[in-house]
PDB file of C-alpha atoms in Angstrom:
ATOM      1  CA  UNK A1053      -0.923   7.132 -17.365  1.00  0.00           C
ATOM      2  CA  UNK A1054      -0.660   6.660 -13.786  1.00  0.00           C
ATOM      3  CA  UNK A1055       2.620   7.643 -11.814  1.00  0.00           C
ATOM      4  CA  UNK A1056       3.331   8.804  -8.107  1.00  0.00           C
ATOM      5  CA  UNK A1057       7.410   9.263  -8.034  1.00  0.00           C
ATOM      6  CA  UNK A1058       8.713   9.570  -4.951  1.00  0.00           C
ATOM      7  CA  UNK A1059      12.961   9.785  -3.781  1.00  0.00           C
ATOM      8  CA  UNK A1060      14.301   6.215  -2.484  1.00  0.00           C
ATOM      9  CA  UNK A1061      16.177   7.359   0.126  1.00  0.00           C
ATOM     10  CA  UNK A1062      16.793  10.175   2.574  1.00  0.00           C
ATOM     11  CA  UNK A1063      19.349  10.135   6.495  1.00  0.00           C
ATOM     12  CA  UNK A1064      18.308  12.495   8.653  1.00  0.00           C
ATOM     13  CA  UNK A1065      20.166  12.640  12.068  1.00  0.00           C
ATOM     14  CA  UNK A1066      18.124  12.215  15.537  1.00  0.00           C
ATOM     15  CA  UNK A1067      15.879  15.289  16.384  1.00  0.00           C
ATOM     16  CA  UNK A1068      16.174  16.716  13.445  1.00  0.00           C
ATOM     17  CA  UNK A1069      13.179  17.167  10.930  1.00  0.00           C
ATOM     18  CA  UNK A1070      12.077  14.765   7.924  1.00  0.00           C
ATOM     19  CA  UNK A1071      11.007  15.463   4.657  1.00  0.00           C
ATOM     20  CA  UNK A1072      10.239  13.184   2.455  1.00  0.00           C
ATOM     21  CA  UNK A1073       9.299  14.501  -1.303  1.00  0.00           C
ATOM     22  CA  UNK A1074       6.502  13.448  -4.502  1.00  0.00           C
ATOM     23  CA  UNK A1075       4.149  14.088  -7.163  1.00  0.00           C
ATOM     24  CA  UNK A1076       1.785  12.014  -8.903  1.00  0.00           C
ATOM     25  CA  UNK A1077      -0.428  13.064 -11.661  1.00  0.00           C
ATOM     26  CA  UNK A1078      -4.007  12.344 -11.093  1.00  0.00           C
ATOM     27  CA  UNK A1079      -5.093  15.820 -10.792  1.00  0.00           C
ATOM     28  CA  UNK A1080      -9.052  13.829  -9.746  1.00  0.00           C
ATOM     29  CA  UNK A1081      -7.657  12.200  -6.668  1.00  0.00           C
ATOM     30  CA  UNK A1082      -9.749  12.738  -4.207  1.00  0.00           C
ATOM     31  CA  UNK A1083      -7.318  11.531  -1.278  1.00  0.00           C
ATOM     32  CA  UNK A1084      -3.734  11.713  -1.234  1.00  0.00           C
ATOM     33  CA  UNK A1085      -1.637   9.430   0.634  1.00  0.00           C
ATOM     34  CA  UNK A1086       1.197   8.612   3.726  1.00  0.00           C
ATOM     35  CA  UNK A1087       1.465   4.592   4.204  1.00  0.00           C
ATOM     36  CA  UNK A1088       4.988   3.518   7.089  1.00  0.00           C
ATOM     37  CA  UNK A1089       6.185   0.169   6.654  1.00  0.00           C
ATOM     38  CA  UNK A1090       8.140  -0.821   9.075  1.00  0.00           C
ATOM     39  CA  UNK A1091      10.511  -3.834   8.423  1.00  0.00           C
ATOM     40  CA  UNK A1092       9.320  -7.051   6.876  1.00  0.00           C
ATOM     41  CA  UNK A1093       4.938  -5.995   7.711  1.00  0.00           C
ATOM     42  CA  UNK A1094       2.026  -4.129   5.870  1.00  0.00           C
ATOM     43  CA  UNK A1095       1.512  -0.683   5.164  1.00  0.00           C
ATOM     44  CA  UNK A1096      -0.295   1.335   7.698  1.00  0.00           C
ATOM     45  CA  UNK A1097      -1.481   4.899   7.450  1.00  0.00           C
ATOM     46  CA  UNK A1098       0.175   7.825   8.668  1.00  0.00           C
ATOM     47  CA  UNK A1099      -1.622  10.715   6.812  1.00  0.00           C
ATOM     48  CA  UNK A1100      -4.044  11.607   4.251  1.00  0.00           C
ATOM     49  CA  UNK A1101      -5.218  14.734   2.963  1.00  0.00           C
ATOM     50  CA  UNK A1102      -7.861  16.120   1.044  1.00  0.00           C
ATOM     51  CA  UNK A1103      -7.518  17.247  -2.317  1.00  0.00           C
ATOM     52  CA  UNK A1104      -9.013  21.005  -1.585  1.00  0.00           C
ATOM     53  CA  UNK A1105      -6.703  20.928   1.443  1.00  0.00           C
ATOM     54  CA  UNK A1106      -3.185  22.455   0.991  1.00  0.00           C
ATOM     55  CA  UNK A1107      -2.295  21.347   4.785  1.00  0.00           C
ATOM     56  CA  UNK A1108      -2.428  18.729   7.642  1.00  0.00           C
ATOM     57  CA  UNK A1109      -0.745  18.730  10.727  1.00  0.00           C
ATOM     58  CA  UNK A1110      -1.698  15.867  12.799  1.00  0.00           C
ATOM     59  CA  UNK A1111       1.608  15.999  16.243  1.00  0.00           C
ATOM     60  CA  UNK A1112       4.555  15.648  14.191  1.00  0.00           C
ATOM     61  CA  UNK A1113       3.529  14.973  10.784  1.00  0.00           C
ATOM     62  CA  UNK A1114       2.539  17.854   8.290  1.00  0.00           C
ATOM     63  CA  UNK A1115       1.736  17.206   5.243  1.00  0.00           C
ATOM     64  CA  UNK A1116       1.378  19.988   3.041  1.00  0.00           C
ATOM     65  CA  UNK A1117      -0.312  19.277  -0.654  1.00  0.00           C
ATOM     66  CA  UNK A1118       0.588  21.556  -4.156  1.00  0.00           C
ATOM     67  CA  UNK A1119      -2.673  20.900  -6.527  1.00  0.00           C
ATOM     68  CA  UNK A1120      -1.275  22.808  -9.827  1.00  0.00           C
ATOM     69  CA  UNK A1121       2.245  20.840  -9.381  1.00  0.00           C
ATOM     70  CA  UNK A1122       1.136  17.388  -8.199  1.00  0.00           C
ATOM     71  CA  UNK A1123       3.611  17.529  -5.542  1.00  0.00           C
ATOM     72  CA  UNK A1124       2.934  15.857  -1.744  1.00  0.00           C
ATOM     73  CA  UNK A1125       5.256  16.429   1.101  1.00  0.00           C
ATOM     74  CA  UNK A1126       5.477  14.475   4.249  1.00  0.00           C
ATOM     75  CA  UNK A1127       7.211  16.485   7.254  1.00  0.00           C
ATOM     76  CA  UNK A1128       8.475  14.816   9.489  1.00  0.00           C
ATOM     77  CA  UNK A1129       9.852  16.951  13.636  1.00  0.00           C
ATOM     78  CA  UNK A1130      11.644  15.429  15.200  1.00  0.00           C
ATOM     79  CA  UNK A1131      12.886  13.061  13.726  1.00  0.00           C
ATOM     80  CA  UNK A1132      13.377   9.657  16.147  1.00  0.00           C
ATOM     81  CA  UNK A1133      14.753   6.395  15.513  1.00  0.00           C
ATOM     82  CA  UNK A1134      11.842   4.708  15.596  1.00  0.00           C
ATOM     83  CA  UNK A1135      10.463   6.821  12.941  1.00  0.00           C
ATOM     84  CA  UNK A1136      13.170   4.572  10.704  1.00  0.00           C
ATOM     85  CA  UNK A1137      11.203   2.698   8.087  1.00  0.00           C
ATOM     86  CA  UNK A1138       9.518   3.356   3.803  1.00  0.00           C
ATOM     87  CA  UNK A1139       7.119   5.775   3.048  1.00  0.00           C
ATOM     88  CA  UNK A1140       5.049   5.110   0.237  1.00  0.00           C
ATOM     89  CA  UNK A1141       2.798   8.493  -1.341  1.00  0.00           C
ATOM     90  CA  UNK A1142      -0.249   7.202  -2.789  1.00  0.00           C
ATOM     91  CA  UNK A1143      -2.960   9.289  -5.193  1.00  0.00           C
ATOM     92  CA  UNK A1144      -6.524   6.899  -6.011  1.00  0.00           C
ATOM     93  CA  UNK A1145      -7.260   6.516  -9.139  1.00  0.00           C
ATOM     94  CA  UNK A1146     -10.389   4.771 -11.079  1.00  0.00           C
ATOM     95  CA  UNK A1147     -12.650   4.311  -8.022  1.00  0.00           C
ATOM     96  CA  UNK A1148     -12.866   1.889  -5.954  1.00  0.00           C
ATOM     97  CA  UNK A1149     -10.740   2.806  -3.604  1.00  0.00           C
ATOM     98  CA  UNK A1150      -8.147   2.033  -5.493  1.00  0.00           C
ATOM     99  CA  UNK A1151      -4.286   3.802  -5.182  1.00  0.00           C
ATOM    100  CA  UNK A1152      -1.108   3.222  -6.950  1.00  0.00           C
ATOM    101  CA  UNK A1153       1.867   3.425  -4.826  1.00  0.00           C
ATOM    102  CA  UNK A1154       5.505   5.553  -5.459  1.00  0.00           C
ATOM    103  CA  UNK A1155       8.030   2.892  -4.423  1.00  0.00           C
ATOM    104  CA  UNK A1156       8.682   4.240  -1.127  1.00  0.00           C
ATOM    105  CA  UNK A1157      11.451   6.572   0.656  1.00  0.00           C
ATOM    106  CA  UNK A1158      13.443   4.904   2.452  1.00  0.00           C
ATOM    107  CA  UNK A1159      14.131   6.824   5.780  1.00  0.00           C
ATOM    108  CA  UNK A1160      17.592   6.154   7.783  1.00  0.00           C
ATOM    109  CA  UNK A1161      17.696   8.335  10.915  1.00  0.00           C
ATOM    110  CA  UNK A1162      20.786   7.946  12.467  1.00  0.00           C
ATOM    111  CA  UNK A1163      22.455   9.505  16.336  1.00  0.00           C
TER     112      UNK A1163
ATOM    113  CA  UNK B 837     -13.355  -3.804  15.182  1.00  0.00           C
ATOM    114  CA  UNK B 838     -11.735  -5.431  11.696  1.00  0.00           C
ATOM    115  CA  UNK B 839      -8.625  -7.659  11.271  1.00  0.00           C
ATOM    116  CA  UNK B 840      -7.189  -8.808   8.053  1.00  0.00           C
ATOM    117  CA  UNK B 841      -5.594 -11.714   8.526  1.00  0.00           C
ATOM    118  CA  UNK B 842      -3.093 -13.179   6.421  1.00  0.00           C
ATOM    119  CA  UNK B 843      -1.174 -16.537   5.445  1.00  0.00           C
ATOM    120  CA  UNK B 844       0.787 -18.099   4.778  1.00  0.00           C
ATOM    121  CA  UNK B 845       3.149 -15.439   6.165  1.00  0.00           C
ATOM    122  CA  UNK B 846       6.623 -17.324   4.673  1.00  0.00           C
ATOM    123  CA  UNK B 847       6.603 -19.026   1.194  1.00  0.00           C
ATOM    124  CA  UNK B 848       9.475 -21.012  -1.181  1.00  0.00           C
ATOM    125  CA  UNK B 849       8.094 -22.663  -3.594  1.00  0.00           C
ATOM    126  CA  UNK B 850       9.871 -24.603  -6.562  1.00  0.00           C
ATOM    127  CA  UNK B 851       9.121 -22.562  -9.765  1.00  0.00           C
ATOM    128  CA  UNK B 852       6.771 -24.170 -10.964  1.00  0.00           C
ATOM    129  CA  UNK B 853       5.082 -25.180  -8.177  1.00  0.00           C
ATOM    130  CA  UNK B 854       0.828 -24.048  -7.771  1.00  0.00           C
ATOM    131  CA  UNK B 855       0.916 -20.962  -5.554  1.00  0.00           C
ATOM    132  CA  UNK B 856      -2.074 -20.042  -3.021  1.00  0.00           C
ATOM    133  CA  UNK B 857      -2.485 -16.983  -0.796  1.00  0.00           C
ATOM    134  CA  UNK B 858      -5.117 -16.701   1.426  1.00  0.00           C
ATOM    135  CA  UNK B 859      -6.663 -13.720   3.163  1.00  0.00           C
ATOM    136  CA  UNK B 860      -9.765 -12.885   5.438  1.00  0.00           C
ATOM    137  CA  UNK B 861     -11.615  -9.631   6.985  1.00  0.00           C
ATOM    138  CA  UNK B 862     -12.901  -9.623   9.760  1.00  0.00           C
ATOM    139  CA  UNK B 863     -15.365  -7.237  11.296  1.00  0.00           C
ATOM    140  CA  UNK B 864     -16.267  -5.733   8.449  1.00  0.00           C
ATOM    141  CA  UNK B 865     -19.440  -6.712   5.475  1.00  0.00           C
ATOM    142  CA  UNK B 866     -18.789  -6.148   2.126  1.00  0.00           C
ATOM    143  CA  UNK B 867     -15.607  -4.824   1.322  1.00  0.00           C
ATOM    144  CA  UNK B 868     -13.561  -3.078  -0.835  1.00  0.00           C
ATOM    145  CA  UNK B 869     -10.567  -6.571  -1.482  1.00  0.00           C
ATOM    146  CA  UNK B 870      -6.602  -6.094  -2.858  1.00  0.00           C
ATOM    147  CA  UNK B 871      -4.032  -8.427  -3.741  1.00  0.00           C
ATOM    148  CA  UNK B 872      -0.613  -6.243  -4.414  1.00  0.00           C
ATOM    149  CA  UNK B 873       2.426  -7.282  -4.976  1.00  0.00           C
ATOM    150  CA  UNK B 874       6.036  -5.321  -3.555  1.00  0.00           C
ATOM    151  CA  UNK B 875       9.145  -6.276  -5.344  1.00  0.00           C
ATOM    152  CA  UNK B 876      12.488  -6.150  -3.863  1.00  0.00           C
ATOM    153  CA  UNK B 877      13.369  -2.744  -3.404  1.00  0.00           C
ATOM    154  CA  UNK B 878       9.837  -1.394  -6.219  1.00  0.00           C
ATOM    155  CA  UNK B 879       6.941  -0.670  -5.068  1.00  0.00           C
ATOM    156  CA  UNK B 880       3.562  -1.348  -4.680  1.00  0.00           C
ATOM    157  CA  UNK B 881       1.625  -3.134  -7.233  1.00  0.00           C
ATOM    158  CA  UNK B 882      -1.772  -3.482  -7.621  1.00  0.00           C
ATOM    159  CA  UNK B 883      -2.726  -6.899  -9.135  1.00  0.00           C
ATOM    160  CA  UNK B 884      -6.617  -8.075  -8.326  1.00  0.00           C
ATOM    161  CA  UNK B 885      -9.344  -6.002  -6.492  1.00  0.00           C
ATOM    162  CA  UNK B 886     -12.505  -6.691  -6.237  1.00  0.00           C
ATOM    163  CA  UNK B 887     -15.664  -5.678  -5.146  1.00  0.00           C
ATOM    164  CA  UNK B 888     -17.909  -7.984  -4.081  1.00  0.00           C
ATOM    165  CA  UNK B 889     -18.346 -11.915  -4.619  1.00  0.00           C
ATOM    166  CA  UNK B 890     -16.838 -13.722  -7.633  1.00  0.00           C
ATOM    167  CA  UNK B 891     -15.902  -9.907  -8.938  1.00  0.00           C
ATOM    168  CA  UNK B 892     -12.008 -10.473  -9.662  1.00  0.00           C
ATOM    169  CA  UNK B 893     -10.488  -7.221 -11.572  1.00  0.00           C
ATOM    170  CA  UNK B 894      -6.794  -7.968 -13.179  1.00  0.00           C
ATOM    171  CA  UNK B 895      -4.446  -4.829 -13.017  1.00  0.00           C
ATOM    172  CA  UNK B 896      -1.790  -6.411 -14.683  1.00  0.00           C
ATOM    173  CA  UNK B 897      -0.896  -8.826 -17.475  1.00  0.00           C
ATOM    174  CA  UNK B 898       0.678 -12.153 -15.493  1.00  0.00           C
ATOM    175  CA  UNK B 899       0.464 -15.776 -14.677  1.00  0.00           C
ATOM    176  CA  UNK B 900      -0.758 -15.695 -11.659  1.00  0.00           C
ATOM    177  CA  UNK B 901      -5.440 -15.587 -10.912  1.00  0.00           C
ATOM    178  CA  UNK B 902      -7.335 -14.202  -7.561  1.00  0.00           C
ATOM    179  CA  UNK B 903     -10.905 -15.556  -6.373  1.00  0.00           C
ATOM    180  CA  UNK B 904     -12.909 -14.637  -4.132  1.00  0.00           C
ATOM    181  CA  UNK B 905     -15.509 -17.098  -3.029  1.00  0.00           C
ATOM    182  CA  UNK B 906     -16.476 -15.894  -0.010  1.00  0.00           C
ATOM    183  CA  UNK B 907     -17.845 -11.895   1.194  1.00  0.00           C
ATOM    184  CA  UNK B 908     -14.760 -12.657   3.444  1.00  0.00           C
ATOM    185  CA  UNK B 909     -12.032 -13.954   1.357  1.00  0.00           C
ATOM    186  CA  UNK B 910      -9.868 -13.075  -1.258  1.00  0.00           C
ATOM    187  CA  UNK B 911      -7.440 -15.979  -2.948  1.00  0.00           C
ATOM    188  CA  UNK B 912      -4.586 -15.230  -5.011  1.00  0.00           C
ATOM    189  CA  UNK B 913      -2.963 -18.107  -7.106  1.00  0.00           C
ATOM    190  CA  UNK B 914      -0.813 -19.898  -9.572  1.00  0.00           C
ATOM    191  CA  UNK B 915      -0.778 -22.859 -11.203  1.00  0.00           C
ATOM    192  CA  UNK B 916       2.452 -23.168 -12.481  1.00  0.00           C
ATOM    193  CA  UNK B 917       4.871 -20.059 -10.167  1.00  0.00           C
ATOM    194  CA  UNK B 918       8.140 -18.364 -11.784  1.00  0.00           C
ATOM    195  CA  UNK B 919      10.882 -17.275 -11.174  1.00  0.00           C
ATOM    196  CA  UNK B 920       9.783 -14.043 -11.696  1.00  0.00           C
ATOM    197  CA  UNK B 921       6.196 -14.816  -8.779  1.00  0.00           C
ATOM    198  CA  UNK B 922       8.301 -14.111  -5.701  1.00  0.00           C
ATOM    199  CA  UNK B 923       7.434 -10.387  -3.338  1.00  0.00           C
ATOM    200  CA  UNK B 924       5.785  -9.568  -0.956  1.00  0.00           C
ATOM    201  CA  UNK B 925       2.447 -10.439  -1.502  1.00  0.00           C
ATOM    202  CA  UNK B 926       0.257  -7.749   0.269  1.00  0.00           C
ATOM    203  CA  UNK B 927      -3.526  -8.806   0.594  1.00  0.00           C
ATOM    204  CA  UNK B 928      -5.921  -5.306   2.014  1.00  0.00           C
ATOM    205  CA  UNK B 929      -9.755  -3.870   2.072  1.00  0.00           C
ATOM    206  CA  UNK B 930     -11.535  -1.181   2.402  1.00  0.00           C
ATOM    207  CA  UNK B 931     -15.171   0.066   2.542  1.00  0.00           C
ATOM    208  CA  UNK B 932     -16.942   2.329  -0.030  1.00  0.00           C
ATOM    209  CA  UNK B 933     -18.071   4.669   0.471  1.00  0.00           C
ATOM    210  CA  UNK B 934     -15.180   6.828   2.998  1.00  0.00           C
ATOM    211  CA  UNK B 935     -11.919   7.885   2.964  1.00  0.00           C
ATOM    212  CA  UNK B 936     -10.074   5.419   0.275  1.00  0.00           C
ATOM    213  CA  UNK B 937      -8.096   4.064   3.220  1.00  0.00           C
ATOM    214  CA  UNK B 938      -6.991   0.309   2.363  1.00  0.00           C
ATOM    215  CA  UNK B 939      -6.490  -1.971   5.406  1.00  0.00           C
ATOM    216  CA  UNK B 940      -3.332  -3.763   4.605  1.00  0.00           C
ATOM    217  CA  UNK B 941      -2.322  -7.849   6.324  1.00  0.00           C
ATOM    218  CA  UNK B 942       0.984  -8.143   7.323  1.00  0.00           C
ATOM    219  CA  UNK B 943       1.876 -10.066   4.045  1.00  0.00           C
ATOM    220  CA  UNK B 944       3.166 -13.046   2.884  1.00  0.00           C
ATOM    221  CA  UNK B 945       6.952 -12.885   1.922  1.00  0.00           C
ATOM    222  CA  UNK B 946       6.737 -16.371  -1.164  1.00  0.00           C
ATOM    223  CA  UNK B 947      10.831 -16.888  -3.253  1.00  0.00           C
ATOM    224  CA  UNK B 948      10.527 -19.022  -5.799  1.00  0.00           C
ATOM    225  CA  UNK B 949      13.379 -21.131  -6.215  1.00  0.00           C
TER     226      UNK B 949
END
């Protein structure tokens, strides 16, 4: 069945890099996504990667995709306190733009 | 530009009472619409999606229902709430074809007592 798994919590020091990992199951996903949720708010798309790409870089964000292992990661360089949030990995499945989300990784940034 | 409105933002309801959450989208036509639920400490669960007026697909059996009376309006309802219906409900829209990106509302927090 469809399942997206990610670790629930990550703590990093301000200025360090953060790496959030995710595994997914649907190898037919055309796109894979990273969303960010700040406290009490909805989700906002951070970045996405097309399934035929291995890497995508967007300013401080780097997404790595290993299709063989069905592994997706998000690296945030120079992590700031404003990056503290919950980060969700998501895959598309079954058409109609249905997204299956992981449980979310809570990123805590400390001085 | 497109915007999505969701209300009410916060709701406290007794067990057995009805529920109506409303979502409207502006600035786009014929969007796909979605209702997700986020339970405390858990991920997002897709509840319903709609590809057009009156077309509703349910992803999980539950105590809730959805309706789409107009192109850009999506309503989540229940006749009798259960304690387990508590959670953070998120409406979202997307356009097809596209990258599959979902645009989320700010969410409605429901507490059933």
